[in-house]
Coordinates of C-alpha atoms and ligand atoms in Angstrom, one line a residue:
X1 CA -3.0 143.7 -74.4
X2 CA -3.3 140.9 -71.8
X3 CA -0.2 138.8 -71.7
X4 CA -2.2 135.6 -71.7
X5 CA -3.8 136.6 -75.1
X6 CA -0.4 137.3 -76.8
X7 CA 1.3 135.0 -79.2
X8 CA 4.3 133.0 -78.0
X9 CA 6.8 135.4 -79.7
X10 CA 5.2 138.4 -78.1
X11 CA 5.3 136.7 -74.7
X12 CA 9.0 136.1 -75.1
X13 CA 9.6 139.8 -75.5
X14 CA 7.0 141.2 -73.0
X15 CA 6.1 138.6 -70.4
X16 CA 9.4 139.1 -68.5
X17 CA 9.3 142.9 -68.4
X18 CA 7.6 144.5 -65.4
X19 CA 8.2 148.2 -66.0
X20 CA 10.0 149.8 -63.0
X21 CA 9.5 153.4 -61.8
X22 CA 11.9 154.7 -64.5
X23 CA 10.3 152.8 -67.4
X24 CA 13.4 150.7 -67.8
X25 CA 13.2 148.4 -70.9
X26 CA 14.9 145.6 -69.1
X27 CA 14.4 144.2 -65.6
X28 CA 17.1 145.6 -63.3
X29 CA 19.3 143.3 -61.3
X30 CA 18.1 143.6 -57.7
X31 CA 21.5 142.5 -56.2
X32 CA 20.2 142.4 -52.7
X33 CA 20.1 139.5 -50.3
X34 CA 17.5 141.1 -48.0
X35 CA 14.7 143.6 -48.1
X36 CA 13.6 146.1 -45.4
X37 CA 10.1 146.3 -44.0
X38 CA 8.2 149.5 -43.4
X39 CA 7.0 148.4 -39.9
X40 CA 6.6 145.3 -37.7
X41 CA 3.0 145.0 -39.0
X42 CA 4.2 145.2 -42.6
X43 CA 6.8 142.4 -41.9
X44 CA 4.1 140.3 -40.2
X45 CA 1.9 140.6 -43.3
X46 CA 4.8 139.6 -45.6
X47 CA 5.6 136.5 -43.5
X48 CA 2.0 135.5 -43.3
X49 CA 1.7 135.8 -47.1
X50 CA -1.0 138.5 -46.8
X51 CA 1.1 140.9 -48.7
X52 CA 3.3 140.4 -51.8
X53 CA 6.5 142.0 -50.4
X54 CA 10.0 140.7 -50.7
X55 CA 11.7 139.3 -47.6
X56 CA 15.0 137.5 -48.5
X57 CA 16.4 136.5 -51.9
X58 CA 16.4 132.8 -51.2
X59 CA 12.7 133.1 -50.8
X60 CA 12.0 135.6 -53.6
X61 CA 13.6 138.5 -55.4
X62 CA 12.2 141.0 -58.0
X63 CA 14.6 140.0 -60.8
X64 CA 14.1 136.3 -60.2
X65 CA 10.3 136.7 -59.9
X66 CA 10.1 138.4 -63.3
X67 CA 11.8 135.3 -64.9
X68 CA 9.6 132.9 -62.9
X69 CA 6.5 134.7 -64.1
X70 CA 7.7 134.7 -67.7
X71 CA 8.6 131.0 -67.9
X72 CA 5.3 130.0 -66.1
X73 CA 3.4 132.0 -68.8
X74 CA 5.4 130.3 -71.6
X75 CA 4.9 126.8 -70.3
X76 CA 1.2 127.6 -69.4
X77 CA 1.4 126.7 -65.7
X78 CA 0.3 128.2 -62.4
X79 CA 3.7 129.4 -61.2
X80 CA 7.5 129.1 -61.8
X81 CA 10.2 128.2 -59.3
X82 CA 13.7 129.3 -60.4
X83 CA 16.6 127.1 -59.3
X84 CA 20.4 127.3 -59.2
X85 CA 20.7 124.8 -62.0
X86 CA 18.7 122.2 -63.9
X87 CA 19.8 119.7 -61.2
X88 CA 18.6 122.0 -58.5
X89 CA 15.1 121.7 -60.2
X90 CA 15.4 117.9 -60.4
X91 CA 16.5 117.5 -56.7
X92 CA 13.7 119.9 -55.5
X93 CA 11.1 117.8 -57.4
X94 CA 12.4 114.5 -56.0
X95 CA 12.6 115.9 -52.5
X96 CA 9.2 117.4 -52.6
X97 CA 7.2 114.5 -54.1
X98 CA 8.9 111.4 -52.7
X99 CA 9.2 109.9 -49.2
X100 CA 10.5 106.6 -47.8
X101 CA 8.8 103.6 -49.4
X102 CA 7.7 105.4 -52.5
X103 CA 8.6 104.4 -56.0
X104 CA 9.5 106.4 -59.1
X105 CA 9.4 105.2 -62.8
X106 CA 11.8 107.0 -65.2
X107 CA 13.2 107.0 -68.7
X108 CA 16.3 104.7 -68.8
X109 CA 18.2 107.2 -71.0
X110 CA 17.4 110.1 -68.6
X111 CA 20.0 112.8 -68.0
X112 CA 22.9 111.2 -66.1
X113 CA 22.7 113.2 -62.9
X114 CA 19.0 112.8 -62.6
X115 CA 19.5 109.1 -62.4
X116 CA 22.6 109.4 -60.0
X117 CA 20.7 111.6 -57.6
X118 CA 17.9 109.0 -57.4
X119 CA 19.9 105.8 -57.4
X120 CA 22.8 106.9 -55.2
X121 CA 21.2 109.3 -52.8
X122 CA 17.4 108.9 -52.6
X123 CA 17.9 105.2 -52.5
X124 CA 19.6 105.7 -49.1
X125 CA 16.3 107.1 -47.8
X126 CA 14.3 104.1 -49.0
X127 CA 13.0 105.5 -52.3
X128 CA 12.8 102.9 -55.0
X129 CA 13.1 103.6 -58.8
X130 CA 12.7 101.7 -62.1
X131 CA 14.3 102.8 -65.3
X132 CA 12.7 101.7 -68.6
X133 CA 12.4 102.6 -72.2
X134 CA 9.4 104.9 -71.9
X135 CA 8.8 105.4 -75.6
X136 CA 7.0 102.1 -75.3
X137 CA 4.0 102.8 -73.1
X138 CA 3.6 99.0 -72.3
X139 CA 6.9 99.2 -70.4
X140 CA 5.4 101.8 -68.1
X141 CA 2.2 99.8 -67.5
X142 CA 4.3 96.8 -66.4
X143 CA 6.5 98.9 -64.2
X144 CA 3.7 100.5 -62.1
X145 CA 3.6 99.3 -58.5
X146 CA 1.1 100.1 -55.7
X147 CA 3.7 102.5 -54.2
X148 CA 4.5 104.3 -57.5
X149 CA 4.1 108.0 -56.9
X150 CA 6.0 109.7 -59.7
X151 CA 6.4 109.1 -63.5
X152 CA 9.5 111.1 -64.5
X153 CA 9.9 111.4 -68.3
X154 CA 12.5 112.9 -70.5
X155 CA 11.5 113.4 -74.1
X156 CA 13.3 113.4 -76.5
X157 CA 15.8 111.4 -74.4
X158 CA 19.5 112.0 -74.3
X159 CA 21.5 111.1 -76.3
X160 CA 19.3 108.5 -77.9
X161 CA 16.6 110.8 -79.2
X162 CA 13.7 108.5 -78.2
X163 CA 10.3 110.3 -78.1
X164 CA 7.8 109.4 -75.3
X165 CA 4.0 110.0 -75.7
X166 CA 3.3 112.6 -73.0
X167 CA -0.5 112.4 -73.4
X168 CA -0.5 108.6 -73.1
X169 CA 1.8 108.8 -70.0
X170 CA -0.5 111.4 -68.3
X171 CA -3.7 109.2 -69.0
X172 CA -2.0 106.2 -67.5
X173 CA -0.5 108.0 -64.5
X174 CA -3.9 109.6 -63.7
X175 CA -5.6 106.2 -63.5
X176 CA -3.1 105.3 -60.8
X177 CA -2.8 108.6 -59.0
X178 CA 0.7 109.1 -60.1
X179 CA 2.2 112.6 -60.7
X180 CA 3.7 113.1 -64.1
X181 CA 6.9 115.2 -64.3
X182 CA 8.4 116.1 -67.7
X183 CA 12.0 117.2 -68.3
X184 CA 11.5 119.6 -71.2
X185 CA 15.1 120.7 -71.6
X186 CA 15.6 119.2 -75.1
X187 CA 12.6 121.2 -76.4
X188 CA 12.0 124.3 -74.2
X189 CA 8.4 125.6 -74.2
X190 CA 9.0 126.9 -77.8
X191 CA 8.8 123.3 -79.2
X192 CA 6.8 121.4 -76.6
X193 CA 4.5 122.4 -73.7
X194 CA 3.9 119.3 -71.6
X195 CA 1.4 121.0 -69.3
X196 CA -1.0 121.4 -72.3
X197 CA -1.0 117.6 -72.5
X198 CA -1.9 117.3 -68.8
X199 CA 1.5 116.9 -67.2
X200 CA 1.6 118.1 -63.6
X201 CA 5.1 119.5 -63.4
X202 CA 7.6 120.5 -66.1
X203 CA 11.2 121.4 -65.6
X204 CA 13.9 123.0 -67.8
X205 CA 17.6 123.2 -67.5
X206 CA 17.7 126.8 -68.6
X207 CA 21.4 126.4 -69.1
X208 CA 20.4 125.0 -72.5
X209 CA 17.8 126.6 -74.9
X210 CA 16.1 129.1 -72.6
X211 CA 19.3 131.0 -71.8
X212 CA 20.9 129.8 -75.0
X213 CA 24.3 131.5 -74.8
X214 CA 26.5 129.1 -72.9
X215 CA 27.1 131.6 -70.2
X216 CA 24.7 130.6 -67.4
X217 CA 23.8 127.5 -65.4
X218 CA 20.2 127.7 -64.3
X219 CA 16.9 125.8 -63.8
X220 CA 13.2 126.3 -63.7
X221 CA 10.2 124.2 -62.4
X222 CA 6.7 125.1 -63.5
X223 CA 3.8 123.6 -61.7
X224 CA 0.3 123.0 -63.1
X225 CA -1.6 124.2 -60.0
X226 CA -1.3 126.2 -56.8
X227 CA -1.0 123.1 -54.5
X228 CA 2.0 121.6 -56.3
X229 CA 3.5 125.1 -56.8
X230 CA 3.3 125.8 -53.0
X231 CA 4.9 122.5 -52.0
X232 CA 7.7 122.7 -54.6
X233 CA 8.4 126.4 -53.8
X234 CA 8.7 125.6 -50.1
X235 CA 11.1 122.7 -50.8
X236 CA 13.3 124.9 -53.0
X237 CA 13.5 127.7 -50.4
X238 CA 14.3 125.4 -47.5
X239 CA 16.8 123.3 -49.4
X240 CA 18.5 126.4 -50.8
X241 CA 18.3 125.5 -54.5
X242 CA 17.6 129.1 -55.3
X243 CA 18.7 131.2 -58.3
X244 CA 20.9 134.3 -58.0
X245 CA 19.5 137.7 -59.3
X246 CA 22.4 138.1 -61.8
X247 CA 21.7 134.7 -63.2
X248 CA 18.1 135.6 -63.6
X249 CA 19.0 138.8 -65.4
X250 CA 21.1 136.9 -68.0
X251 CA 18.4 134.4 -68.6
X252 CA 15.8 137.2 -69.0
X253 CA 18.2 138.6 -71.7
X254 CA 18.7 135.2 -73.4
X255 CA 15.0 134.0 -73.5
X256 CA 13.9 136.9 -75.6
X257 CA 15.6 135.3 -78.7
X258 CA 14.5 131.8 -77.9
X259 CA 12.2 131.4 -80.9
X260 CA 14.5 132.9 -83.5
X261 CA 17.5 130.9 -82.2
X262 CA 15.6 127.6 -82.3
X263 CA 14.1 128.3 -85.7
X264 CA 17.5 129.0 -87.2
X265 CA 19.3 126.1 -85.5
X266 CA 16.4 123.7 -86.4
X267 CA 16.6 124.6 -90.1
X268 CA 20.3 123.9 -89.9
X269 CA 19.7 120.6 -88.1
X270 CA 17.2 119.4 -90.7
X271 CA 19.8 120.0 -93.5
X272 CA 22.6 118.4 -91.5
X273 CA 20.5 115.3 -90.6
X274 CA 19.6 114.7 -94.3
X275 CA 23.2 115.2 -95.3
X276 CA 24.4 112.7 -92.7
X277 CA 21.7 110.2 -93.7
X278 CA 23.2 110.0 -97.2
X279 CA 26.9 110.0 -96.0
X280 CA 28.7 106.7 -96.8
X281 CA 30.5 106.6 -93.4
X282 CA 27.2 106.9 -91.4
X283 CA 25.2 103.8 -90.5
X284 CA 22.1 105.6 -89.4
X285 CA 20.8 109.0 -88.2
X286 CA 18.2 109.6 -85.5
X287 CA 16.5 113.0 -85.7
X288 CA 12.8 113.5 -85.0
X289 CA 12.4 115.5 -88.3
X290 CA 13.4 112.5 -90.5
X291 CA 10.8 110.0 -91.6
X292 CA 13.2 107.2 -90.6
X293 CA 12.9 108.2 -86.9
X294 CA 10.9 105.5 -85.1
X295 CA 8.5 108.0 -83.4
X296 CA 8.4 110.5 -86.4
X297 CA 4.6 110.8 -86.3
X298 CA 4.5 111.2 -82.5
X299 CA 7.2 113.9 -82.6
X300 CA 5.1 115.7 -85.2
X301 CA 2.1 115.6 -83.0
X302 CA 3.6 116.6 -79.7
X303 CA 6.4 118.9 -80.7
X304 CA 6.0 122.0 -82.9
X305 CA 9.3 121.2 -84.6
X306 CA 11.9 118.5 -84.5
X307 CA 14.5 120.5 -82.6
X308 CA 18.2 120.9 -82.9
X309 CA 19.6 117.6 -81.5
X310 CA 20.8 114.9 -83.8
X311 CA 22.5 111.6 -83.1
X312 CA 24.1 109.2 -85.6
X313 CA 26.1 106.0 -85.7
X314 CA 29.4 105.8 -87.5
X315 CA 29.9 102.6 -89.4
X316 CA 33.4 102.0 -88.1
X317 CA 32.7 102.3 -84.4
X318 CA 34.7 103.6 -81.4
X319 CA 37.9 104.7 -83.1
X320 CA 36.0 106.4 -85.9
X321 CA 34.1 108.4 -83.2
X322 CA 37.4 109.5 -81.6
X323 CA 38.9 110.4 -85.0
X324 CA 35.9 112.5 -85.8
X325 CA 36.2 114.3 -82.5
X326 CA 39.8 115.0 -83.0
X327 CA 39.3 116.5 -86.4
X328 CA 36.3 118.8 -86.2
X329 CA 37.4 122.5 -86.3
X330 CA 34.2 124.5 -86.2
X331 CA 32.1 122.2 -84.0
X332 CA 33.2 122.5 -80.4
X333 CA 34.0 119.2 -78.5
X334 CA 31.7 119.8 -75.6
X335 CA 28.7 118.6 -73.6
X336 CA 25.6 120.7 -73.2
X337 CA 23.2 121.9 -75.9
X338 CA 20.7 124.5 -76.9
X339 CA 23.3 127.3 -77.3
X340 CA 24.1 129.3 -80.4
X341 CA 27.3 127.3 -81.2
X342 CA 27.4 123.8 -82.6
X343 CA 28.7 121.3 -80.1
X344 CA 29.6 117.7 -80.8
X345 CA 30.4 114.7 -78.6
X346 CA 31.1 111.0 -78.7
X347 CA 29.4 109.5 -75.7
X348 CA 31.3 106.1 -75.7
X349 CA 34.7 107.9 -75.3
X350 CA 33.5 111.0 -73.5
X351 CA 30.4 111.3 -71.3
X352 CA 29.8 107.6 -70.9
X353 CA 33.5 106.4 -71.0
X354 CA 33.2 105.2 -67.3
X355 CA 30.6 102.6 -68.3
X356 CA 31.5 99.0 -69.2
X357 CA 30.7 97.9 -72.8
X358 CA 27.7 96.0 -71.5
X359 CA 26.4 98.9 -69.5
X360 CA 26.8 101.1 -72.6
X361 CA 24.8 98.6 -74.7
X362 CA 22.0 98.6 -72.1
X363 CA 21.8 102.4 -72.3
X364 CA 21.9 102.3 -76.1
X365 CA 25.3 104.0 -76.1
X366 CA 26.8 102.3 -79.1
X367 CA 30.5 102.5 -79.9
X368 CA 30.1 104.8 -83.0
X369 CA 27.3 107.0 -81.6
X370 CA 27.9 110.8 -82.1
X371 CA 25.6 113.5 -80.8
X372 CA 25.4 117.0 -82.3
X373 CA 23.8 120.0 -80.7
X374 CA 23.3 122.2 -83.8
X375 CA 24.0 125.9 -83.5
X376 CA 23.1 129.0 -85.6
X377 CA 26.2 129.2 -87.7
X378 CA 26.0 129.0 -91.6
X379 CA 24.8 125.5 -92.3
X380 CA 27.3 125.2 -95.2
X381 CA 30.1 125.7 -92.7
X382 CA 28.9 123.1 -90.3
X383 CA 28.4 120.6 -93.1
X384 CA 31.9 121.3 -94.5
X385 CA 33.4 120.9 -91.1
X386 CA 31.7 117.5 -90.6
X387 CA 32.6 116.4 -94.1
X388 CA 36.3 117.2 -93.7
X389 CA 36.5 115.4 -90.3
X390 CA 34.5 112.4 -91.6
X391 CA 37.0 112.2 -94.5
X392 CA 39.7 111.4 -91.9
X393 CA 37.6 108.5 -90.4
Ligands
LIG401 C1 21.7 119.7 -68.7 C2 20.5 118.9 -68.3 C3 20.0 118.8 -67.0 C4 20.8 119.4 -65.9 O1 20.9 120.8 -65.9 P1 22.0 121.7 -65.3 O2 21.6 123.0 -65.6 O3 23.3 121.3 -65.9 O4 22.0 121.3 -63.8 C5 18.9 118.1 -66.8 N1 18.2 117.5 -67.8 C6 18.6 117.6 -69.0 C7 17.8 116.9 -70.1 C8 19.8 118.3 -69.4 O5 20.2 118.3 -70.6

């Protein structure tokens, strides 16, 4: 059966497995930095791209290539480019698409390092950027300038769970010859496939859902067409943002259970979100699966499920957040998401503690905001843990 015809779950199991000469069920780790040529002519053909041979692992490697092909199939794009980390993917995209004098528009609550790389480093080379709430398309319209080249969207955004309309972004960007890039990390291709809505480039920090076991840092770019793929791939190779074969092997192992991991964690998340919404110490809950979410309908349209990320506000603010953190026993006090274990964090005292109160307000990091990345444990245990810790607040 052709891979392209298979359902998503079948692709998870079969799209990464190129059978080797022994019929191995898994893709072997080709732990080799370089590959020998049969002859000078053979080498010439490989370098000219006339033959599909491997040259050097920074350029390509059989284990890494198996993963690149699989994720490209899952996202529905022309080709995948594996990177050392999610940030390796972000940096490769910026470096490839932007030059001096260009302008980028992005989501204000975008992943912290994605903003730092732009505002602290690319700004040194004359690249301008504007950060806005992209869940309101009018804000994007107003931010477009003659030199805008890239619209870089994260949806849902972190940790505020705002949902941006990908289709509307693409339509607007096309009118102005702007390339649309979507950071799909909070969904993975199981819940959302931005290329199907016309986006040009999608990236995932595979550290999160795609690998899913909190044991790898890795990234992947998928490009809609050959032209973008070729440009991005060359940038990755030359900048040295490449993946390692052992990393690729672990992600190939993790991705097989992507669907069942997300399904289970998502069921848990729905129950936890509802429980928190009726909890007397909680001011509000933001979860795309709740009718109270401001973009509930949009999330239902563009995502195949509401995901596993919840944020909520504690009524008694900053100290309540710290007390909750210090009393949870099952949930792990940690950043990251998309793994099998439940993680919890309080942005105001943890990830965003360096920001002033005003800067936090501007980024919607309220004093009592708590983020939970729901895992696949028994939901009763997660709820009992949250309840006993909330009782201390
Ligand atoms: C974690 C994350 C990144 C960065 O990925 P790394 O693998 O940590 O480099 C980028 N975007 C989002 C939305 C993330 O959650």
